[in-house]
C-alpha atoms as a printed R data frame, in Angstrom:
    type eleno elety resid chain resno       x       y       z
1   ATOM     1    CA   UNK     A     1  84.524 123.081 103.643
2   ATOM     2    CA   UNK     A     2  85.511 120.876 106.572
3   ATOM     3    CA   UNK     A     3  89.183 120.772 105.464
4   ATOM     4    CA   UNK     A     4  90.708 123.809 103.707
5   ATOM     5    CA   UNK     A     5  91.489 122.691 100.071
6   ATOM     6    CA   UNK     A     6  94.535 124.590  99.911
7   ATOM     7    CA   UNK     A     7  96.185 124.723 103.455
8   ATOM     8    CA   UNK     A     8  95.155 121.639 105.161
9   ATOM     9    CA   UNK     A     9  97.143 119.050 103.000
10  ATOM    10    CA   UNK     A    10  96.493 115.384 103.681
11  ATOM    11    CA   UNK     A    11  99.807 113.435 104.012
12  ATOM    12    CA   UNK     A    12 100.468 110.497 101.665
13  ATOM    13    CA   UNK     A    13 102.611 107.400 102.078
14  ATOM    14    CA   UNK     A    14 104.130 106.595  98.849
15  ATOM    15    CA   UNK     A    15 105.041 103.100  97.394
16  ATOM    16    CA   UNK     A    16 108.494 102.181  96.338
17  ATOM    17    CA   UNK     A    17 108.255 103.675  92.956
18  ATOM    18    CA   UNK     A    18 111.158 106.023  92.580
19  ATOM    19    CA   UNK     A    19 109.176 108.680  90.647
20  ATOM    20    CA   UNK     A    20 106.975 109.160  93.702
21  ATOM    21    CA   UNK     A    21 109.831 109.144  96.366
22  ATOM    22    CA   UNK     A    22 109.568 113.005  96.821
23  ATOM    23    CA   UNK     A    23 105.641 113.262  96.934
24  ATOM    24    CA   UNK     A    24 104.555 113.805 100.366
25  ATOM    25    CA   UNK     A    25 101.169 115.641  99.858
26  ATOM    26    CA   UNK     A    26  98.568 116.631  97.346
27  ATOM    27    CA   UNK     A    27 100.616 119.455  95.798
28  ATOM    28    CA   UNK     A    28 103.265 117.207  94.827
29  ATOM    29    CA   UNK     A    29 100.900 114.629  93.638
30  ATOM    30    CA   UNK     A    30  99.055 117.074  91.415
31  ATOM    31    CA   UNK     A    31 102.333 117.945  89.645
32  ATOM    32    CA   UNK     A    32 103.223 114.275  89.383
33  ATOM    33    CA   UNK     A    33  99.891 113.503  87.707
34  ATOM    34    CA   UNK     A    34 100.364 116.435  85.419
35  ATOM    35    CA   UNK     A    35 103.871 115.475  84.335
36  ATOM    36    CA   UNK     A    36 102.670 112.017  83.748
37  ATOM    37    CA   UNK     A    37 100.011 113.331  81.383
38  ATOM    38    CA   UNK     A    38 102.328 115.786  79.785
39  ATOM    39    CA   UNK     A    39 105.039 112.910  79.169
40  ATOM    40    CA   UNK     A    40 102.450 110.571  77.648
41  ATOM    41    CA   UNK     A    41 100.764 113.224  75.714
42  ATOM    42    CA   UNK     A    42 104.089 114.189  74.120
43  ATOM    43    CA   UNK     A    43 104.797 110.498  73.163
44  ATOM    44    CA   UNK     A    44 101.496 109.846  71.840
45  ATOM    45    CA   UNK     A    45 101.435 106.515  73.566
46  ATOM    46    CA   UNK     A    46  98.447 104.631  75.342
47  ATOM    47    CA   UNK     A    47 100.888 103.160  78.101
48  ATOM    48    CA   UNK     A    48  98.889 102.899  81.232
49  ATOM    49    CA   UNK     A    49  99.398 105.862  83.742
50  ATOM    50    CA   UNK     A    50  97.267 105.051  86.742
51  ATOM    51    CA   UNK     A    51  97.701 105.963  90.371
52  ATOM    52    CA   UNK     A    52  95.754 103.869  92.988
53  ATOM    53    CA   UNK     A    53  95.241 105.419  96.579
54  ATOM    54    CA   UNK     A    54  93.840 103.477  99.370
55  ATOM    55    CA   UNK     A    55  92.917 104.531 102.822
56  ATOM    56    CA   UNK     A    56  90.379 103.608 105.698
57  ATOM    57    CA   UNK     A    57  86.941 105.097 105.823
58  ATOM    58    CA   UNK     A    58  86.675 108.754 106.696
59  ATOM    59    CA   UNK     A    59  90.428 109.345 106.220
60  ATOM    60    CA   UNK     A    60  90.115 112.200 103.744
61  ATOM    61    CA   UNK     A    61  90.142 110.483 100.306
62  ATOM    62    CA   UNK     A    62  87.298 112.608  98.842
63  ATOM    63    CA   UNK     A    63  89.020 115.678 100.426
64  ATOM    64    CA   UNK     A    64  92.041 114.803  98.743
65  ATOM    65    CA   UNK     A    65  90.463 114.550  95.279
66  ATOM    66    CA   UNK     A    66  88.946 118.107  95.910
67  ATOM    67    CA   UNK     A    67  92.370 119.366  96.539
68  ATOM    68    CA   UNK     A    68  93.801 117.779  93.536
69  ATOM    69    CA   UNK     A    69  91.222 119.586  91.350
70  ATOM    70    CA   UNK     A    70  92.170 122.860  93.127
71  ATOM    71    CA   UNK     A    71  95.774 122.430  92.638
72  ATOM    72    CA   UNK     A    72  95.769 120.991  89.116
73  ATOM    73    CA   UNK     A    73  93.569 123.788  87.843
74  ATOM    74    CA   UNK     A    74  95.975 126.271  89.517
75  ATOM    75    CA   UNK     A    75  98.907 124.749  88.061
76  ATOM    76    CA   UNK     A    76  97.283 124.572  84.451
77  ATOM    77    CA   UNK     A    77  96.933 128.423  84.347
78  ATOM    78    CA   UNK     A    78  95.269 130.029  81.677
79  ATOM    79    CA   UNK     A    79  95.976 127.315  79.165
80  ATOM    80    CA   UNK     A    80  93.931 124.829  81.082
81  ATOM    81    CA   UNK     A    81  96.045 122.160  79.364
82  ATOM    82    CA   UNK     A    82  94.941 119.444  81.824
83  ATOM    83    CA   UNK     A    83  91.325 119.097  82.874
84  ATOM    84    CA   UNK     A    84  90.568 117.116  86.011
85  ATOM    85    CA   UNK     A    85  87.408 115.215  85.780
86  ATOM    86    CA   UNK     A    86  85.884 113.775  88.993
87  ATOM    87    CA   UNK     A    87  83.867 110.550  88.628
88  ATOM    88    CA   UNK     A    88  81.972 109.683  92.002
89  ATOM    89    CA   UNK     A    89  81.665 105.833  91.793
90  ATOM    90    CA   UNK     A    90  78.684 105.809  94.167
91  ATOM    91    CA   UNK     A    91  76.820 108.138  91.702
92  ATOM    92    CA   UNK     A    92  78.178 106.255  88.857
93  ATOM    93    CA   UNK     A    93  76.670 102.894  89.855
94  ATOM    94    CA   UNK     A    94  73.344 104.617  90.752
95  ATOM    95    CA   UNK     A    95  73.133 105.943  87.277
96  ATOM    96    CA   UNK     A    96  74.210 102.532  85.805
97  ATOM    97    CA   UNK     A    97  71.163 100.970  87.605
98  ATOM    98    CA   UNK     A    98  68.555 103.468  86.296
99  ATOM    99    CA   UNK     A    99  66.622 102.051  83.412
100 ATOM   100    CA   UNK     A   100  66.486 105.265  81.500
101 ATOM   101    CA   UNK     A   101  70.344 105.662  81.534
102 ATOM   102    CA   UNK     A   102  71.188 102.036  80.566
103 ATOM   103    CA   UNK     A   103  70.921 102.664  76.750
104 ATOM   104    CA   UNK     A   104  73.545 105.563  77.318
105 ATOM   105    CA   UNK     A   105  76.061 103.354  79.164
106 ATOM   106    CA   UNK     A   106  75.405 100.582  76.371
107 ATOM   107    CA   UNK     A   107  76.419 102.873  73.504
108 ATOM   108    CA   UNK     A   108  79.070 105.049  75.129
109 ATOM   109    CA   UNK     A   109  82.696 104.732  74.284
110 ATOM   110    CA   UNK     A   110  83.488 104.470  78.003
111 ATOM   111    CA   UNK     A   111  81.621 104.815  81.201
112 ATOM   112    CA   UNK     A   112  83.354 108.071  82.124
113 ATOM   113    CA   UNK     A   113  81.594 109.666  79.183
114 ATOM   114    CA   UNK     A   114  78.436 108.137  79.883
115 ATOM   115    CA   UNK     A   115  78.575 109.354  83.626
116 ATOM   116    CA   UNK     A   116  79.138 112.873  82.371
117 ATOM   117    CA   UNK     A   117  76.280 112.632  79.679
118 ATOM   118    CA   UNK     A   118  73.747 111.452  82.252
119 ATOM   119    CA   UNK     A   119  74.957 113.775  84.898
120 ATOM   120    CA   UNK     A   120  75.053 117.056  82.904
121 ATOM   121    CA   UNK     A   121  72.995 116.258  79.782
122 ATOM   122    CA   UNK     A   122  74.187 115.679  76.313
123 ATOM   123    CA   UNK     A   123  73.208 119.147  75.089
124 ATOM   124    CA   UNK     A   124  74.884 121.025  77.882
125 ATOM   125    CA   UNK     A   125  78.004 123.040  77.163
126 ATOM   126    CA   UNK     A   126  79.899 121.637  80.203
127 ATOM   127    CA   UNK     A   127  79.208 118.086  78.818
128 ATOM   128    CA   UNK     A   128  80.645 119.025  75.405
129 ATOM   129    CA   UNK     A   129  83.699 120.652  76.991
130 ATOM   130    CA   UNK     A   130  84.473 117.706  79.203
131 ATOM   131    CA   UNK     A   131  83.850 115.209  76.426
132 ATOM   132    CA   UNK     A   132  86.105 117.046  74.003
133 ATOM   133    CA   UNK     A   133  88.713 116.987  76.710
134 ATOM   134    CA   UNK     A   134  88.405 113.331  77.271
135 ATOM   135    CA   UNK     A   135  88.530 112.523  73.473
136 ATOM   136    CA   UNK     A   136  91.710 114.650  73.076
137 ATOM   137    CA   UNK     A   137  93.267 112.866  76.085
138 ATOM   138    CA   UNK     A   138  93.535 116.243  77.864
139 ATOM   139    CA   UNK     A   139  91.770 115.151  80.876
140 ATOM   140    CA   UNK     A   140  92.804 113.314  84.148
141 ATOM   141    CA   UNK     A   141  90.168 111.228  85.501
142 ATOM   142    CA   UNK     A   142  89.660 111.286  89.186
143 ATOM   143    CA   UNK     A   143  87.844 108.016  90.080
144 ATOM   144    CA   UNK     A   144  86.649 108.506  93.637
145 ATOM   145    CA   UNK     A   145  85.575 105.678  95.916
146 ATOM   146    CA   UNK     A   146  85.681 102.640  93.544
147 ATOM   147    CA   UNK     A   147  84.826 100.428  96.672
148 ATOM   148    CA   UNK     A   148  81.500 102.195  96.751
149 ATOM   149    CA   UNK     A   149  80.345 100.591  93.488
150 ATOM   150    CA   UNK     A   150  77.778  98.257  95.134
151 ATOM   151    CA   UNK     A   151  76.404  95.746  92.687
152 ATOM   152    CA   UNK     A   152  78.431  97.335  90.033
153 ATOM   153    CA   UNK     A   153  81.744  97.219  91.718
154 ATOM   154    CA   UNK     A   154  83.313  94.394  90.008
155 ATOM   155    CA   UNK     A   155  82.199  95.669  86.484
156 ATOM   156    CA   UNK     A   156  83.476  99.266  87.346
157 ATOM   157    CA   UNK     A   157  86.944  97.828  88.362
158 ATOM   158    CA   UNK     A   158  87.259  95.846  85.343
159 ATOM   159    CA   UNK     A   159  86.222  98.747  83.175
160 ATOM   160    CA   UNK     A   160  88.768 101.144  84.581
161 ATOM   161    CA   UNK     A   161  91.561  98.435  84.023
162 ATOM   162    CA   UNK     A   162  90.403  97.025  80.741
163 ATOM   163    CA   UNK     A   163  88.773 100.055  78.971
164 ATOM   164    CA   UNK     A   164  89.796 103.423  80.566
165 ATOM   165    CA   UNK     A   165  93.472 102.744  80.919
166 ATOM   166    CA   UNK     A   166  93.982 101.195  77.626
167 ATOM   167    CA   UNK     A   167  92.358 104.007  75.862
168 ATOM   168    CA   UNK     A   168  95.034 106.245  77.192
169 ATOM   169    CA   UNK     A   169  93.458 108.299  79.955
170 ATOM   170    CA   UNK     A   170  95.536 109.314  83.073
171 ATOM   171    CA   UNK     A   171  93.624 108.033  86.120
172 ATOM   172    CA   UNK     A   172  93.756 108.575  89.831
173 ATOM   173    CA   UNK     A   173  91.683 106.031  91.704
174 ATOM   174    CA   UNK     A   174  90.687 105.937  95.396
175 ATOM   175    CA   UNK     A   175  89.444 103.073  97.443
176 ATOM   176    CA   UNK     A   176  89.142 101.583 100.880
177 ATOM   177    CA   UNK     A   177  91.629  98.649 101.159
178 ATOM   178    CA   UNK     A   178  88.711  96.229 102.077
179 ATOM   179    CA   UNK     A   179  86.976  94.798  99.038
180 ATOM   180    CA   UNK     A   180  89.390  95.978  96.416
181 ATOM   181    CA   UNK     A   181  90.621  93.566  94.135
182 ATOM   182    CA   UNK     A   182  94.072  95.027  93.958
183 ATOM   183    CA   UNK     A   183  95.822  92.353  92.010
184 ATOM   184    CA   UNK     A   184  93.489  93.227  89.137
185 ATOM   185    CA   UNK     A   185  95.380  96.576  88.708
186 ATOM   186    CA   UNK     A   186  98.710  94.826  87.872
187 ATOM   187    CA   UNK     A   187 102.233  96.060  88.490
188 ATOM   188    CA   UNK     A   188 102.253  99.135  86.318
189 ATOM   189    CA   UNK     A   189 100.051 101.177  88.844
190 ATOM   190    CA   UNK     A   190 101.503 103.689  91.118
191 ATOM   191    CA   UNK     A   191 100.340 102.727  94.795
192 ATOM   192    CA   UNK     A   192  99.739 105.270  97.448
193 ATOM   193    CA   UNK     A   193  98.290 105.065 100.979
194 ATOM   194    CA   UNK     A   194  96.567 107.801 102.831
195 ATOM   195    CA   UNK     A   195  97.963 108.724 106.271
196 ATOM   196    CA   UNK     A   196  95.724 109.617 109.096
197 ATOM   197    CA   UNK     A   197  94.528 113.283 109.368
198 ATOM   198    CA   UNK     A   198  96.488 115.260 111.879
199 ATOM   199    CA   UNK     A   199  95.088 115.868 115.279
200 ATOM   200    CA   UNK     A   200  94.402 119.550 114.343
201 ATOM   201    CA   UNK     A   201  92.536 118.371 111.127
202 ATOM   202    CA   UNK     A   202  90.502 115.899 113.119
203 ATOM   203    CA   UNK     A   203  89.496 118.582 115.576
204 ATOM   204    CA   UNK     A   204  88.289 120.790 112.751
205 ATOM   205    CA   UNK     A   205  86.225 117.809 111.381
206 ATOM   206    CA   UNK     A   206  84.709 117.366 114.644
207 ATOM   207    CA   UNK     A   207  83.843 121.138 115.256
208 ATOM   208    CA   UNK     A   208  82.220 121.238 111.817
């Protein structure tokens, strides 16, 4: 662990959305995403609930995603009402390009499910658990590094906006600003920016 996932909290710079005005770091963001999930789950609506986080290379986006998983699981308690599922886009596009996995992506109800099926195996208990959470809309999908989709980047961006969001999944997407077609995500997306790591955090990274 280069950055402590519970103590070294990466600071966030929020957009103008009033609901995010008091969120300054990952603990508040985890609560915000879980509240958004709970609200939409109660209302049984497919209204989009997506947050888009941008930050420069090596700024701590993936570290923040790991922290989100830790804090969301801790907040969920024994009920595990919300299941965080991390989709690494670099791994996703690699699987999409492999001939043996292409039929899985072709018949899957979404590429998040295909990613889990190819990663863990269709018969594994872990896949069945995560698939059930997605189908019941009990999951929050953490799509990490959408700018790292390579040849599939454009298709993955469109799939997130045109398939995953309309299906009713709560989404948290990270990306570098460069190369991202931000206009594609529309006005209903909560936008966040990652602040630079503190000097103390940078020294820990260098030491590691």
